[in-house]
XYZ file of C-alpha atoms in Angstrom:
100
model
C 109.859 152.390 71.495
C 106.728 151.074 69.597
C 106.468 147.566 68.572
C 104.733 145.659 66.047
C 103.097 143.860 68.745
C 101.385 147.330 70.205
C 99.683 147.797 66.950
C 96.538 146.227 66.721
C 96.872 146.693 62.640
C 99.743 144.740 62.379
C 98.946 141.510 60.648
C 101.585 138.612 62.705
C 99.446 135.822 63.030
C 99.745 132.779 60.881
C 96.379 130.675 60.390
C 97.607 128.351 62.639
C 98.149 130.417 64.528
C 94.892 132.278 64.278
C 92.749 128.431 63.989
C 94.385 127.420 67.761
C 93.879 130.581 69.301
C 90.206 130.786 68.454
C 88.988 126.965 68.278
C 88.463 126.939 64.399
C 89.432 124.786 61.720
C 92.182 126.714 59.561
C 89.681 126.072 56.158
C 87.139 128.348 58.094
C 89.902 131.295 58.078
C 90.280 130.703 54.549
C 86.984 130.447 53.335
C 86.378 133.743 55.182
C 89.731 135.379 52.786
C 88.204 134.115 49.471
C 84.417 134.272 50.539
C 86.252 138.547 51.175
C 84.622 138.795 54.093
C 88.425 139.132 56.891
C 91.326 138.966 54.126
C 94.103 139.145 56.013
C 97.742 140.861 54.909
C 100.032 138.256 52.770
C 103.667 137.738 53.518
C 106.378 138.373 50.903
C 105.932 134.471 50.779
C 102.365 134.850 50.302
C 101.333 133.141 53.626
C 98.106 134.861 55.546
C 99.068 137.350 58.320
C 96.924 138.504 60.688
C 96.768 141.156 62.433
C 94.865 141.915 66.067
C 92.405 143.353 64.853
C 91.441 140.238 62.459
C 91.419 138.274 64.177
C 88.203 140.197 66.509
C 86.768 140.492 63.419
C 86.994 136.510 62.868
C 85.666 135.882 65.945
C 82.631 138.244 65.111
C 82.366 136.189 61.967
C 82.274 133.141 63.827
C 79.621 134.109 66.257
C 77.557 135.548 63.721
C 77.953 132.462 61.363
C 77.181 130.844 64.814
C 73.818 132.242 64.632
C 73.161 130.930 60.963
C 73.641 133.495 58.525
C 75.857 132.726 55.217
C 78.910 134.649 54.867
C 77.487 136.828 51.826
C 74.910 138.287 54.908
C 78.107 138.729 57.128
C 80.223 140.342 54.700
C 77.788 142.862 54.194
C 77.024 143.612 57.981
C 80.574 144.120 58.328
C 80.908 146.597 55.179
C 77.621 148.861 56.605
C 79.529 148.221 60.598
C 82.412 150.160 58.099
C 80.281 152.360 56.557
C 78.263 153.762 59.763
C 81.406 154.539 61.840
C 83.307 156.804 58.513
C 80.427 158.902 58.591
C 80.217 159.049 62.655
C 84.221 160.029 62.422
C 83.345 162.329 59.424
C 80.229 163.979 61.200
C 82.695 164.337 64.343
C 85.394 166.383 62.332
C 82.612 168.346 61.516
C 81.140 169.244 64.475
C 85.076 170.313 65.659
C 85.297 171.907 62.468
C 81.775 173.825 63.304
C 82.957 174.708 66.809
C 85.401 176.450 65.740
């Protein structure tokens, strides 16, 4: 039986838990959400809930911000990375279709 904890995309962790795990301020996490860099799911009560995947993204953002990049630049990088990943999936699907 698969549990939510087994799912990298299950929104399980609170702002406080993620801040403690990563050694960042909760305000940093809230700013990432407001600036649309990392937008976690919301609980029924409206609290932010992060998945393991989003926690990894926050780590990536923290590293890039530490190198002096702005949040707007980081958001664009993440958008482009997602676009490239989508194009790679489409290309692989097309390659498989042509082989058969």
